[in-house]
């Protein structure tokens, strides 16, 4: 069954860095949830106004639907999404496939420094506190883990790969080798 690896956390936690490294390492396609936001949401955040639930539900459903489309084609995915509340993650868990969450956690000062260093991102550092106040930790019934986002990115990636095992190995893409056919004696050729 396809797996959706959802790298989550507040802005500046390293979601994009982790997802890009995972995509490179596994070959599993990566989607940035921010690209699913309507322009109105991006403008709202850029102006310093936090999103409310009414802003988020259509965005989360659109992302969930994309994940389902990928799973129905037999594809696992890597998704970055803030997924701040359990209710938001519940929407993502409605997607076809197996969802695994990785919450990247870091101290507020580290997050703010990272956000201040970003160029051209619509999310202002002034909204960090709002995100931290909204963030709900993973619950026992959610398939996931919380990792220290201040660790070396390669160490984070290894921890994620240890969590998901052979993630990506069974996803037959266009360049995948066909399964070996058994010969007359039943042994694989």
PDB file of C-alpha atoms in Angstrom:
ATOM      1  CA  UNK A   1       0.000   0.000   0.000  1.00  0.00           C
ATOM      2  CA  UNK A   2       1.366   3.456  -0.842  1.00  0.00           C
ATOM      3  CA  UNK A   3       2.686   5.503   2.064  1.00  0.00           C
ATOM      4  CA  UNK A   4       2.292   9.249   2.518  1.00  0.00           C
ATOM      5  CA  UNK A   5       5.170  10.613   4.562  1.00  0.00           C
ATOM      6  CA  UNK A   6       3.970  13.936   5.969  1.00  0.00           C
ATOM      7  CA  UNK A   7       6.779  16.154   7.230  1.00  0.00           C
ATOM      8  CA  UNK A   8       5.045  18.604   9.536  1.00  0.00           C
ATOM      9  CA  UNK A   9       5.719  21.477  11.906  1.00  0.00           C
ATOM     10  CA  UNK A  10       5.673  25.230  12.118  1.00  0.00           C
ATOM     11  CA  UNK A  11       7.444  27.539   9.699  1.00  0.00           C
ATOM     12  CA  UNK A  12      11.214  27.354   9.905  1.00  0.00           C
ATOM     13  CA  UNK A  13      11.296  23.803  11.273  1.00  0.00           C
ATOM     14  CA  UNK A  14      13.106  22.418   8.218  1.00  0.00           C
ATOM     15  CA  UNK A  15      10.236  20.655   6.461  1.00  0.00           C
ATOM     16  CA  UNK A  16      11.356  21.618   2.960  1.00  0.00           C
ATOM     17  CA  UNK A  17      15.001  20.736   3.591  1.00  0.00           C
ATOM     18  CA  UNK A  18      14.015  17.314   4.948  1.00  0.00           C
ATOM     19  CA  UNK A  19      11.559  16.612   2.124  1.00  0.00           C
ATOM     20  CA  UNK A  20      14.014  17.569  -0.612  1.00  0.00           C
ATOM     21  CA  UNK A  21      16.703  15.335   0.894  1.00  0.00           C
ATOM     22  CA  UNK A  22      14.218  12.470   1.258  1.00  0.00           C
ATOM     23  CA  UNK A  23      13.047  12.874  -2.329  1.00  0.00           C
ATOM     24  CA  UNK A  24      16.649  12.775  -3.533  1.00  0.00           C
ATOM     25  CA  UNK A  25      17.443   9.720  -1.396  1.00  0.00           C
ATOM     26  CA  UNK A  26      14.277   7.692  -2.140  1.00  0.00           C
ATOM     27  CA  UNK A  27      13.028   8.914  -5.513  1.00  0.00           C
ATOM     28  CA  UNK A  28       9.545   9.305  -4.008  1.00  0.00           C
ATOM     29  CA  UNK A  29       7.769  12.434  -5.323  1.00  0.00           C
ATOM     30  CA  UNK A  30       7.534  15.435  -3.017  1.00  0.00           C
ATOM     31  CA  UNK A  31       4.739  18.008  -2.768  1.00  0.00           C
ATOM     32  CA  UNK A  32       4.912  21.262  -0.836  1.00  0.00           C
ATOM     33  CA  UNK A  33       1.497  21.895   0.760  1.00  0.00           C
ATOM     34  CA  UNK A  34       2.080  25.650   0.478  1.00  0.00           C
ATOM     35  CA  UNK A  35       1.682  25.265  -3.289  1.00  0.00           C
ATOM     36  CA  UNK A  36      -1.899  24.074  -2.689  1.00  0.00           C
ATOM     37  CA  UNK A  37      -2.867  27.312  -0.881  1.00  0.00           C
ATOM     38  CA  UNK A  38      -5.116  29.644  -2.851  1.00  0.00           C
ATOM     39  CA  UNK A  39      -3.609  33.050  -3.546  1.00  0.00           C
ATOM     40  CA  UNK A  40      -5.987  34.618  -0.984  1.00  0.00           C
ATOM     41  CA  UNK A  41      -4.441  32.522   1.816  1.00  0.00           C
ATOM     42  CA  UNK A  42      -0.914  33.499   0.790  1.00  0.00           C
ATOM     43  CA  UNK A  43      -1.851  37.187   0.691  1.00  0.00           C
ATOM     44  CA  UNK A  44      -3.516  36.929   4.092  1.00  0.00           C
ATOM     45  CA  UNK A  45      -0.403  35.406   5.670  1.00  0.00           C
ATOM     46  CA  UNK A  46       1.930  37.812   3.862  1.00  0.00           C
ATOM     47  CA  UNK A  47      -0.026  40.698   5.397  1.00  0.00           C
ATOM     48  CA  UNK A  48       0.646  39.246   8.860  1.00  0.00           C
ATOM     49  CA  UNK A  49      -2.823  37.818   9.440  1.00  0.00           C
ATOM     50  CA  UNK A  50      -2.973  34.177  10.564  1.00  0.00           C
ATOM     51  CA  UNK A  51      -5.231  31.746   8.736  1.00  0.00           C
ATOM     52  CA  UNK A  52      -8.357  30.483  10.450  1.00  0.00           C
ATOM     53  CA  UNK A  53      -9.987  27.080  10.101  1.00  0.00           C
ATOM     54  CA  UNK A  54     -12.282  28.304   7.317  1.00  0.00           C
ATOM     55  CA  UNK A  55      -9.150  29.219   5.335  1.00  0.00           C
ATOM     56  CA  UNK A  56      -7.510  25.873   6.017  1.00  0.00           C
ATOM     57  CA  UNK A  57     -10.257  23.277   5.346  1.00  0.00           C
ATOM     58  CA  UNK A  58     -10.414  23.694   1.535  1.00  0.00           C
ATOM     59  CA  UNK A  59      -6.604  23.745   1.371  1.00  0.00           C
ATOM     60  CA  UNK A  60      -6.298  20.537   3.406  1.00  0.00           C
ATOM     61  CA  UNK A  61      -9.003  18.779   1.372  1.00  0.00           C
ATOM     62  CA  UNK A  62      -7.221  19.724  -1.859  1.00  0.00           C
ATOM     63  CA  UNK A  63      -3.974  18.256  -0.508  1.00  0.00           C
ATOM     64  CA  UNK A  64      -5.785  15.116   0.720  1.00  0.00           C
ATOM     65  CA  UNK A  65      -7.350  14.637  -2.719  1.00  0.00           C
ATOM     66  CA  UNK A  66      -3.935  14.909  -4.403  1.00  0.00           C
ATOM     67  CA  UNK A  67      -2.525  12.313  -1.993  1.00  0.00           C
ATOM     68  CA  UNK A  68      -5.427   9.976  -2.807  1.00  0.00           C
ATOM     69  CA  UNK A  69      -4.893  10.436  -6.559  1.00  0.00           C
ATOM     70  CA  UNK A  70      -1.240   9.514  -6.142  1.00  0.00           C
ATOM     71  CA  UNK A  71      -2.063   6.453  -4.013  1.00  0.00           C
ATOM     72  CA  UNK A  72      -4.652   5.258  -6.515  1.00  0.00           C
ATOM     73  CA  UNK A  73      -1.861   5.282  -9.117  1.00  0.00           C
ATOM     74  CA  UNK A  74       0.284   3.205  -6.751  1.00  0.00           C
ATOM     75  CA  UNK A  75       2.537   6.101  -5.729  1.00  0.00           C
ATOM     76  CA  UNK A  76       3.835   6.897  -2.277  1.00  0.00           C
ATOM     77  CA  UNK A  77       4.436  10.578  -1.554  1.00  0.00           C
ATOM     78  CA  UNK A  78       6.454  12.950   0.575  1.00  0.00           C
ATOM     79  CA  UNK A  79       4.389  15.945   1.677  1.00  0.00           C
ATOM     80  CA  UNK A  80       5.368  19.001   3.674  1.00  0.00           C
ATOM     81  CA  UNK A  81       2.482  20.509   5.593  1.00  0.00           C
ATOM     82  CA  UNK A  82       2.254  22.446   8.839  1.00  0.00           C
ATOM     83  CA  UNK A  83      -0.598  20.103   9.949  1.00  0.00           C
ATOM     84  CA  UNK A  84      -0.730  22.009  13.218  1.00  0.00           C
ATOM     85  CA  UNK A  85      -3.881  20.484  14.732  1.00  0.00           C
ATOM     86  CA  UNK A  86      -5.048  16.903  15.141  1.00  0.00           C
ATOM     87  CA  UNK A  87      -8.212  17.854  13.213  1.00  0.00           C
ATOM     88  CA  UNK A  88      -6.070  19.020  10.271  1.00  0.00           C
ATOM     89  CA  UNK A  89      -4.094  15.773  10.336  1.00  0.00           C
ATOM     90  CA  UNK A  90      -7.376  13.852  10.461  1.00  0.00           C
ATOM     91  CA  UNK A  91      -8.269  15.354   7.067  1.00  0.00           C
ATOM     92  CA  UNK A  92      -4.934  14.157   5.656  1.00  0.00           C
ATOM     93  CA  UNK A  93      -5.488  10.722   7.211  1.00  0.00           C
ATOM     94  CA  UNK A  94      -8.620  10.394   5.045  1.00  0.00           C
ATOM     95  CA  UNK A  95      -6.375   9.977   1.988  1.00  0.00           C
ATOM     96  CA  UNK A  96      -6.062   6.529   0.465  1.00  0.00           C
ATOM     97  CA  UNK A  97      -2.826   4.937   1.662  1.00  0.00           C
ATOM     98  CA  UNK A  98      -0.840   4.754   4.868  1.00  0.00           C
ATOM     99  CA  UNK A  99      -0.002   8.110   6.469  1.00  0.00           C
ATOM    100  CA  UNK A 100       3.091   8.591   8.606  1.00  0.00           C
ATOM    101  CA  UNK A 101       3.752  11.897  10.334  1.00  0.00           C
ATOM    102  CA  UNK A 102       7.136  13.376  11.217  1.00  0.00           C
ATOM    103  CA  UNK A 103       6.858  16.436  13.467  1.00  0.00           C
ATOM    104  CA  UNK A 104      10.000  18.564  13.309  1.00  0.00           C
ATOM    105  CA  UNK A 105      10.379  20.456  16.570  1.00  0.00           C
ATOM    106  CA  UNK A 106      12.807  23.263  17.467  1.00  0.00           C
ATOM    107  CA  UNK A 107      13.029  26.115  19.992  1.00  0.00           C
ATOM    108  CA  UNK A 108      11.264  29.341  19.039  1.00  0.00           C
ATOM    109  CA  UNK A 109      14.500  31.348  18.774  1.00  0.00           C
ATOM    110  CA  UNK A 110      15.956  28.836  16.293  1.00  0.00           C
ATOM    111  CA  UNK A 111      12.770  28.908  14.224  1.00  0.00           C
ATOM    112  CA  UNK A 112      12.704  32.725  14.195  1.00  0.00           C
ATOM    113  CA  UNK A 113      16.354  32.915  13.115  1.00  0.00           C
ATOM    114  CA  UNK A 114      15.692  30.491  10.261  1.00  0.00           C
ATOM    115  CA  UNK A 115      12.596  32.403   9.157  1.00  0.00           C
ATOM    116  CA  UNK A 116      14.437  35.737   9.264  1.00  0.00           C
ATOM    117  CA  UNK A 117      17.139  34.277   7.000  1.00  0.00           C
ATOM    118  CA  UNK A 118      14.667  33.166   4.305  1.00  0.00           C
ATOM    119  CA  UNK A 119      14.305  35.337   1.249  1.00  0.00           C
ATOM    120  CA  UNK A 120      11.113  35.675  -0.762  1.00  0.00           C
ATOM    121  CA  UNK A 121       8.863  33.558   1.466  1.00  0.00           C
ATOM    122  CA  UNK A 122       5.365  34.890   2.093  1.00  0.00           C
ATOM    123  CA  UNK A 123       5.232  33.718   5.731  1.00  0.00           C
ATOM    124  CA  UNK A 124       6.440  36.499   8.045  1.00  0.00           C
ATOM    125  CA  UNK A 125       8.261  35.733  11.289  1.00  0.00           C
ATOM    126  CA  UNK A 126       5.540  37.684  13.098  1.00  0.00           C
ATOM    127  CA  UNK A 127       3.169  34.706  12.597  1.00  0.00           C
ATOM    128  CA  UNK A 128       5.495  32.181  14.260  1.00  0.00           C
ATOM    129  CA  UNK A 129       4.003  32.676  17.732  1.00  0.00           C
ATOM    130  CA  UNK A 130       0.497  32.063  16.331  1.00  0.00           C
ATOM    131  CA  UNK A 131       1.661  28.792  14.769  1.00  0.00           C
ATOM    132  CA  UNK A 132       3.362  27.648  17.967  1.00  0.00           C
ATOM    133  CA  UNK A 133       0.211  28.441  19.956  1.00  0.00           C
ATOM    134  CA  UNK A 134      -1.868  26.403  17.484  1.00  0.00           C
ATOM    135  CA  UNK A 135       0.490  23.397  17.250  1.00  0.00           C
ATOM    136  CA  UNK A 136      -0.878  20.237  18.865  1.00  0.00           C
ATOM    137  CA  UNK A 137       1.607  17.412  19.483  1.00  0.00           C
ATOM    138  CA  UNK A 138       1.144  14.057  17.801  1.00  0.00           C
ATOM    139  CA  UNK A 139      -1.248  11.784  19.680  1.00  0.00           C
ATOM    140  CA  UNK A 140      -0.815   8.098  20.466  1.00  0.00           C
ATOM    141  CA  UNK A 141      -3.253   7.081  17.712  1.00  0.00           C
ATOM    142  CA  UNK A 142      -1.370   9.017  15.022  1.00  0.00           C
ATOM    143  CA  UNK A 143       1.280   7.052  13.176  1.00  0.00           C
ATOM    144  CA  UNK A 144       4.246   9.331  13.694  1.00  0.00           C
ATOM    145  CA  UNK A 145       7.275  10.560  15.542  1.00  0.00           C
ATOM    146  CA  UNK A 146       8.594  13.888  16.821  1.00  0.00           C
ATOM    147  CA  UNK A 147      12.204  14.686  15.894  1.00  0.00           C
ATOM    148  CA  UNK A 148      14.652  17.377  16.960  1.00  0.00           C
ATOM    149  CA  UNK A 149      14.790  19.821  14.053  1.00  0.00           C
ATOM    150  CA  UNK A 150      18.082  21.275  15.297  1.00  0.00           C
ATOM    151  CA  UNK A 151      19.885  18.028  14.437  1.00  0.00           C
ATOM    152  CA  UNK A 152      21.959  17.722  11.281  1.00  0.00           C
ATOM    153  CA  UNK A 153      19.579  17.310   8.313  1.00  0.00           C
ATOM    154  CA  UNK A 154      21.260  14.040   7.260  1.00  0.00           C
ATOM    155  CA  UNK A 155      20.694  12.637  10.770  1.00  0.00           C
ATOM    156  CA  UNK A 156      17.035  13.659  10.581  1.00  0.00           C
ATOM    157  CA  UNK A 157      16.696  11.920   7.216  1.00  0.00           C
ATOM    158  CA  UNK A 158      18.243   8.739   8.575  1.00  0.00           C
ATOM    159  CA  UNK A 159      15.834   8.764  11.524  1.00  0.00           C
ATOM    160  CA  UNK A 160      12.918   9.190   9.112  1.00  0.00           C
ATOM    161  CA  UNK A 161      14.131   6.345   6.895  1.00  0.00           C
ATOM    162  CA  UNK A 162      14.514   4.138   9.975  1.00  0.00           C
ATOM    163  CA  UNK A 163      10.870   4.937  10.786  1.00  0.00           C
ATOM    164  CA  UNK A 164       9.466   4.140   7.346  1.00  0.00           C
ATOM    165  CA  UNK A 165      11.700   1.192   6.464  1.00  0.00           C
ATOM    166  CA  UNK A 166      11.746   0.420   2.751  1.00  0.00           C
ATOM    167  CA  UNK A 167       9.794   3.567   1.871  1.00  0.00           C
ATOM    168  CA  UNK A 168       9.941   4.034  -1.869  1.00  0.00           C
ATOM    169  CA  UNK A 169      11.527   0.656  -2.569  1.00  0.00           C
ATOM    170  CA  UNK A 170       8.253  -0.956  -3.640  1.00  0.00           C
ATOM    171  CA  UNK A 171       6.990   2.003  -5.644  1.00  0.00           C
ATOM    172  CA  UNK A 172       7.340   0.937  -9.248  1.00  0.00           C
ATOM    173  CA  UNK A 173       8.010   4.017 -11.288  1.00  0.00           C
ATOM    174  CA  UNK A 174       8.613   4.225 -15.035  1.00  0.00           C
ATOM    175  CA  UNK A 175      12.248   3.161 -14.604  1.00  0.00           C
ATOM    176  CA  UNK A 176      11.498   0.258 -12.255  1.00  0.00           C
ATOM    177  CA  UNK A 177      12.696  -3.198 -13.200  1.00  0.00           C
ATOM    178  CA  UNK A 178       9.893  -5.668 -13.927  1.00  0.00           C
ATOM    179  CA  UNK A 179       9.452  -8.509 -11.461  1.00  0.00           C
ATOM    180  CA  UNK A 180      11.509 -11.573 -12.340  1.00  0.00           C
ATOM    181  CA  UNK A 181       9.469 -14.305 -13.962  1.00  0.00           C
ATOM    182  CA  UNK A 182       9.809 -17.819 -12.575  1.00  0.00           C
ATOM    183  CA  UNK A 183      11.238 -20.438 -14.913  1.00  0.00           C
ATOM    184  CA  UNK A 184       9.605 -23.826 -15.471  1.00  0.00           C
ATOM    185  CA  UNK A 185      11.043 -25.144 -12.176  1.00  0.00           C
ATOM    186  CA  UNK A 186       9.541 -22.217 -10.240  1.00  0.00           C
ATOM    187  CA  UNK A 187      12.843 -20.436  -9.569  1.00  0.00           C
ATOM    188  CA  UNK A 188      13.179 -16.790 -10.484  1.00  0.00           C
ATOM    189  CA  UNK A 189      15.246 -16.123 -13.581  1.00  0.00           C
TER     190      UNK A 189
END
